[in-house]
Tab-separated table of C-alpha atoms in Angstrom:
chain	number	residue	atom	x	y	z
A	24	MET	CA	-8.282	-23.932	-2.773
A	25	LEU	CA	-9.497	-24.673	0.732
A	26	GLY	CA	-8.516	-25.496	3.866
A	27	ILE	CA	-11.008	-25.680	7.289
A	28	PHE	CA	-8.906	-26.403	10.643
A	29	ASN	CA	-10.592	-27.055	13.329
A	30	LYS	CA	-10.357	-25.049	16.626
A	31	GLY	CA	-9.126	-27.422	19.387
A	32	PHE	CA	-5.734	-26.888	17.226
A	33	VAL	CA	-5.395	-24.229	15.533
A	34	GLN	CA	-5.697	-21.012	17.387
A	35	PRO	CA	-5.329	-17.402	14.915
A	36	PRO	CA	-6.038	-14.434	16.342
A	37	GLN	CA	-7.771	-13.178	18.806
A	38	GLU	CA	-9.029	-9.951	16.360
A	39	LEU	CA	-9.529	-11.735	13.541
A	40	ASN	CA	-12.548	-13.069	14.847
A	41	SER	CA	-15.403	-10.277	14.092
A	42	PRO	CA	-16.577	-8.015	18.010
A	43	ALA	CA	-20.853	-8.062	15.835
A	44	PRO	CA	-20.767	-10.973	14.230
A	45	LEU	CA	-25.027	-11.539	14.971
A	46	LYS	CA	-25.231	-7.730	13.240
A	47	SER	CA	-23.211	-9.195	9.659
A	48	SER	CA	-26.356	-9.434	7.118
A	49	VAL	CA	-24.276	-12.615	6.032
A	50	LYS	CA	-24.108	-15.239	8.161
A	51	PRO	CA	-21.362	-17.372	8.815
A	52	LYS	CA	-21.490	-21.753	7.774
A	53	LEU	CA	-20.668	-24.830	9.505
A	54	SER	CA	-17.825	-26.188	8.842
A	55	GLN	CA	-19.629	-29.155	6.871
A	56	GLU	CA	-21.402	-26.656	4.831
A	57	ILE	CA	-18.443	-24.381	3.481
A	58	LEU	CA	-16.967	-27.664	2.173
A	59	ARG	CA	-20.091	-28.884	0.516
A	60	ASP	CA	-20.408	-25.416	-0.846
A	61	PHE	CA	-17.238	-24.776	-2.231
A	62	VAL	CA	-16.791	-28.852	-3.938
A	63	SER	CA	-20.334	-28.142	-5.888
A	64	HIS	CA	-18.928	-25.560	-7.593
A	65	ASP	CA	-17.464	-28.117	-9.883
A	66	SER	CA	-18.242	-31.727	-8.139
A	67	GLY	CA	-16.236	-33.790	-10.630
A	68	ASN	CA	-13.319	-32.595	-10.944
A	69	ALA	CA	-12.967	-30.831	-6.976
A	70	VAL	CA	-10.200	-33.414	-4.840
A	71	SER	CA	-11.153	-32.906	-0.778
A	72	ILE	CA	-9.842	-34.719	1.843
A	73	SER	CA	-11.703	-34.974	5.578
A	74	PHE	CA	-10.203	-35.612	8.681
A	75	GLY	CA	-11.848	-37.381	11.003
A	76	ASP	CA	-11.296	-34.011	13.542
A	77	GLY	CA	-12.648	-31.929	11.699
A	78	THR	CA	-10.371	-31.076	8.938
A	79	SER	CA	-11.065	-31.109	5.726
A	80	PHE	CA	-8.774	-30.091	2.673
A	81	SER	CA	-9.715	-29.212	-0.936
A	82	TYR	CA	-8.117	-28.211	-3.920
A	83	LEU	CA	-9.793	-27.422	-7.399
A	84	PRO	CA	-7.908	-27.888	-10.775
A	85	PRO	CA	-6.410	-24.008	-12.394
A	86	GLU	CA	-9.385	-22.861	-14.600
A	87	LYS	CA	-5.976	-22.145	-16.671
A	88	PRO	CA	-3.406	-24.772	-16.641
A	89	PHE	CA	-0.812	-23.602	-18.090
A	90	SER	CA	-0.668	-20.025	-16.434
A	91	ILE	CA	2.204	-18.942	-15.014
A	92	HIS	CA	0.769	-18.941	-11.586
A	93	GLN	CA	-0.224	-22.728	-10.965
A	94	SER	CA	-2.755	-24.490	-8.231
A	95	MET	CA	-0.968	-28.083	-6.859
A	96	PHE	CA	-1.779	-30.579	-4.513
A	97	CYS	CA	0.305	-32.818	-3.222
A	98	ALA	CA	0.392	-34.975	0.426
A	99	VAL	CA	3.322	-37.274	0.654
A	100	ASP	CA	3.787	-39.171	4.120
A	101	GLY	CA	0.829	-37.490	6.083
A	102	ILE	CA	1.890	-34.065	4.528
A	103	TYR	CA	-0.005	-32.126	2.917
A	104	CYS	CA	0.100	-28.945	0.639
A	105	ILE	CA	-1.607	-26.940	-1.036
A	106	PHE	CA	0.197	-24.345	-3.291
A	107	ARG	CA	-0.464	-21.753	-5.479
A	108	GLY	CA	2.159	-19.654	-7.699
A	109	SER	CA	5.377	-20.245	-9.050
A	110	LEU	CA	8.714	-20.086	-8.181
A	111	ASN	CA	11.402	-19.186	-9.770
A	112	ASN	CA	14.097	-20.340	-8.367
A	113	LEU	CA	12.434	-23.708	-8.385
A	114	CYS	CA	15.561	-25.354	-9.854
A	115	HIS	CA	18.282	-24.551	-7.356
A	116	LEU	CA	16.020	-25.361	-4.493
A	117	ILE	CA	15.493	-28.692	-5.964
A	118	LYS	CA	19.302	-28.975	-6.065
A	119	GLN	CA	20.483	-27.494	-3.042
A	120	TYR	CA	17.288	-29.776	-1.129
A	121	GLY	CA	18.899	-32.494	-3.005
A	122	LEU	CA	15.201	-33.354	-4.519
A	123	SER	CA	14.408	-35.281	-8.218
A	124	LYS	CA	14.398	-33.451	-10.523
A	125	GLY	CA	10.342	-34.065	-11.539
A	126	THR	CA	9.477	-32.052	-8.065
A	127	ASN	CA	6.929	-29.343	-7.932
A	128	GLU	CA	6.175	-26.310	-5.848
A	129	ALA	CA	4.032	-28.050	-3.443
A	130	MET	CA	6.250	-30.813	-3.759
A	131	PHE	CA	9.432	-29.266	-2.521
A	132	VAL	CA	7.141	-27.129	0.157
A	133	ILE	CA	6.535	-30.119	2.068
A	134	GLU	CA	9.792	-31.529	1.468
A	135	ALA	CA	11.736	-28.237	2.574
A	136	TYR	CA	8.693	-28.289	5.923
A	137	ARG	CA	9.213	-32.038	6.994
A	138	THR	CA	13.308	-30.979	6.700
A	139	LEU	CA	12.834	-28.259	9.179
A	140	ARG	CA	10.615	-30.218	11.000
A	141	ASP	CA	12.211	-32.975	11.556
A	142	ARG	CA	16.083	-31.223	11.739
A	143	GLY	CA	15.859	-27.180	11.744
A	144	PRO	CA	18.871	-26.553	10.580
A	145	TYR	CA	17.348	-22.634	9.905
A	146	PRO	CA	14.748	-19.671	10.653
A	147	ALA	CA	11.726	-20.505	9.227
A	148	ASP	CA	12.044	-16.428	7.983
A	149	GLN	CA	15.427	-17.676	6.369
A	150	VAL	CA	14.236	-20.721	4.524
A	151	LEU	CA	11.352	-18.780	2.678
A	152	LYS	CA	13.080	-15.766	2.050
A	153	ASP	CA	15.107	-18.083	0.120
A	154	LEU	CA	11.954	-18.883	-2.046
A	155	ASP	CA	12.192	-16.227	-5.158
A	156	GLY	CA	8.756	-16.214	-6.844
A	157	SER	CA	4.465	-15.547	-6.013
A	158	PHE	CA	3.420	-18.317	-3.505
A	159	GLY	CA	0.878	-18.616	-1.643
A	160	PHE	CA	0.527	-22.526	-0.071
A	161	VAL	CA	-1.079	-23.878	2.944
A	162	VAL	CA	0.618	-27.616	4.361
A	163	PHE	CA	-1.405	-29.305	6.390
A	164	ASP	CA	0.828	-32.422	8.443
A	165	ASP	CA	-1.667	-34.829	9.737
A	166	ASN	CA	0.718	-36.503	12.061
A	167	ALA	CA	1.442	-34.026	14.044
A	168	LYS	CA	-1.939	-32.002	14.039
A	169	THR	CA	-0.420	-28.642	13.242
A	170	VAL	CA	-0.922	-26.240	9.918
A	171	PHE	CA	1.684	-23.961	8.285
A	172	ALA	CA	0.983	-21.447	6.085
A	173	ALA	CA	2.812	-18.660	4.142
A	174	LEU	CA	2.268	-15.818	1.124
A	175	GLY	CA	5.245	-14.180	-0.050
A	176	GLY	CA	5.288	-10.354	-0.133
A	177	ASN	CA	5.313	-9.360	-3.805
A	178	GLU	CA	0.896	-9.088	-3.401
A	179	GLU	CA	0.310	-11.105	-6.371
A	180	ILE	CA	-0.645	-14.238	-4.803
A	181	ARG	CA	-3.329	-13.846	-2.004
A	182	LEU	CA	-4.815	-15.165	0.640
A	183	PHE	CA	-7.709	-14.939	3.005
A	184	TRP	CA	-8.709	-16.345	5.932
A	185	GLY	CA	-12.018	-16.409	8.882
A	186	ILE	CA	-13.520	-18.219	11.257
A	187	SER	CA	-16.689	-20.526	10.881
A	188	ALA	CA	-19.885	-20.544	12.404
A	189	ASP	CA	-17.806	-23.209	14.870
A	190	GLY	CA	-15.001	-22.058	15.308
A	191	SER	CA	-12.462	-23.518	12.770
A	192	VAL	CA	-10.502	-21.763	10.955
A	193	ILE	CA	-11.174	-21.208	7.154
A	194	ILE	CA	-8.206	-20.265	4.894
A	195	SER	CA	-8.395	-20.115	0.992
A	196	ASP	CA	-7.014	-18.021	-1.699
A	197	LYS	CA	-10.664	-17.026	-3.463
A	198	LEU	CA	-12.327	-14.318	-1.074
A	199	GLU	CA	-16.307	-14.379	-2.291
A	200	VAL	CA	-15.543	-18.386	-0.291
A	201	VAL	CA	-13.891	-17.178	2.642
A	202	LYS	CA	-16.376	-13.588	2.435
A	203	ALA	CA	-19.518	-16.114	2.350
A	204	SER	CA	-18.641	-18.614	4.794
A	205	CYS	CA	-17.360	-16.530	7.710
A	206	GLY	CA	-19.538	-13.485	8.326
A	207	LYS	CA	-17.579	-11.000	9.113
A	208	SER	CA	-14.946	-12.913	10.488
A	209	PHE	CA	-12.733	-12.681	8.034
A	210	ALA	CA	-9.244	-10.733	6.545
A	211	PRO	CA	-6.882	-10.563	4.634
A	212	PHE	CA	-3.798	-12.719	4.352
A	213	PRO	CA	-1.414	-10.454	5.234
A	214	SER	CA	1.757	-10.690	2.859
A	215	GLY	CA	5.257	-11.501	3.568
A	216	CYS	CA	3.970	-13.473	6.786
A	217	MET	CA	3.360	-16.931	8.123
A	218	PHE	CA	1.213	-18.736	10.664
A	219	HIS	CA	1.551	-22.128	12.310
A	220	SER	CA	-1.305	-22.971	14.450
A	221	GLU	CA	0.900	-23.703	18.126
A	222	HIS	CA	3.221	-20.403	17.558
A	223	GLY	CA	0.717	-17.985	16.092
A	224	LEU	CA	1.267	-15.135	12.760
A	225	LYS	CA	5.191	-13.610	12.369
A	226	SER	CA	6.100	-11.585	9.845
A	227	PHE	CA	9.022	-13.628	7.936
A	228	GLU	CA	9.832	-10.759	6.192
A	229	HIS	CA	10.809	-8.744	8.982
A	230	PRO	CA	11.171	-11.583	11.772
A	231	THR	CA	13.042	-9.385	14.449
A	232	LYS	CA	8.948	-7.142	14.269
A	233	LYS	CA	6.187	-8.192	16.151
A	234	MET	CA	2.656	-7.323	14.588
A	235	LYS	CA	0.068	-5.971	15.088
A	236	ALA	CA	-3.735	-5.832	14.435
A	237	VAL	CA	-5.739	-2.675	12.424
A	238	PRO	CA	-9.380	-2.499	13.155
A	239	ARG	CA	-11.493	-2.806	10.217
A	240	ILE	CA	-15.133	-1.394	9.772
A	241	ASP	CA	-16.882	-2.284	6.358
A	242	SER	CA	-19.412	0.197	4.443
A	243	GLU	CA	-22.481	-1.492	6.760
A	244	GLY	CA	-20.788	0.309	10.115
A	245	VAL	CA	-19.660	-3.128	11.578
A	246	MET	CA	-16.525	-3.677	13.106
A	247	CYS	CA	-14.751	-6.918	10.911
A	248	GLY	CA	-11.705	-9.488	11.296
A	249	ALA	CA	-8.725	-6.924	12.115
A	250	ASN	CA	-5.853	-6.320	8.615
A	251	PHE	CA	-2.711	-7.696	10.327
A	252	LYS	CA	0.004	-5.108	9.641
A	253	VAL	CA	4.436	-5.411	10.727
A	254	ASP	CA	4.500	-2.861	14.249
A	255	VAL	CA	8.295	-1.003	13.045
A	256	GLN	CA	8.538	0.187	16.556
A	257	SER	CA	8.581	-3.503	18.180
A	258	LYS	CA	11.697	-5.473	18.406
A	259	ILE	CA	11.639	-9.750	18.235
A	260	ASN	CA	15.226	-10.961	20.266
A	261	SER	CA	14.523	-14.968	18.836
A	262	MET	CA	14.054	-16.226	14.641
A	263	PRO	CA	11.736	-18.719	14.953
A	264	ARG	CA	12.774	-22.150	13.785
A	265	VAL	CA	10.791	-24.464	12.005
A	266	GLY	CA	11.822	-28.130	13.948
A	267	SER	CA	12.057	-29.240	17.883
A	268	GLU	CA	9.459	-28.446	19.797
A	269	ALA	CA	12.879	-26.345	21.834
A	270	ASN	CA	13.062	-24.937	18.020
A	271	TRP	CA	9.422	-24.224	17.586
A	272	ALA	CA	9.437	-22.425	21.217
A	273	LEU	CA	11.553	-19.919	19.329
A	274	TRP	CA	8.646	-18.612	17.174
A	275	GLY	CA	6.797	-17.514	19.342
A	276	SER	CA	10.390	-15.420	22.054
A	277	GLU	CA	9.636	-11.606	22.197
A	278	SER	CA	11.228	-8.961	23.806
């Protein structure tokens, strides 16, 4: 999977950007070059959608179609989702949300996101805690121009994110893609966490705690994009909700 998101509406943590990109032996690429290189790996099967604002979604079908951890792409009413992994309790979630039996994980994530965006009955962290399994996903809402990404806590699925040469945010499940695209301005996406383009990075496993950046230096002695960990000494007053503008505001409410 690959998501490229214009810097105009996605603001990642500042610490993801390497303070010394010019010292890197690998220079970051422009967004169009990143997309072209990714699709070229399997141009006959790649699914790629580009939006007018510099945002792109690209998906390569899995090399092992019957793997336990699936890769899938879905789009519904202007909401796009790339999902990696599997949910053990998908049947229960389908019944809980009143969805059709043929709903897969990517379709479920879109419906859950849309329900929360429009009605917001539960905090976002609780919704993600209800997902039993291994998962990583990226949702792009073309109507609201927002990005919502999350990674499960068991570390069986990995995501990586970084900053391209033109400042776009890159998210992929392939380390080599992000590393080659972002120079030193990349890091693993933290497990057990969720990111919203307007309201930042939070832990859904520890929603009352803040996140902190941990400096990272590579074998060349260059400062890279930081790792992000839960700050166990901190505390947040309000739980984030995915829904109305007022609910989204609770995402960033801290003590």
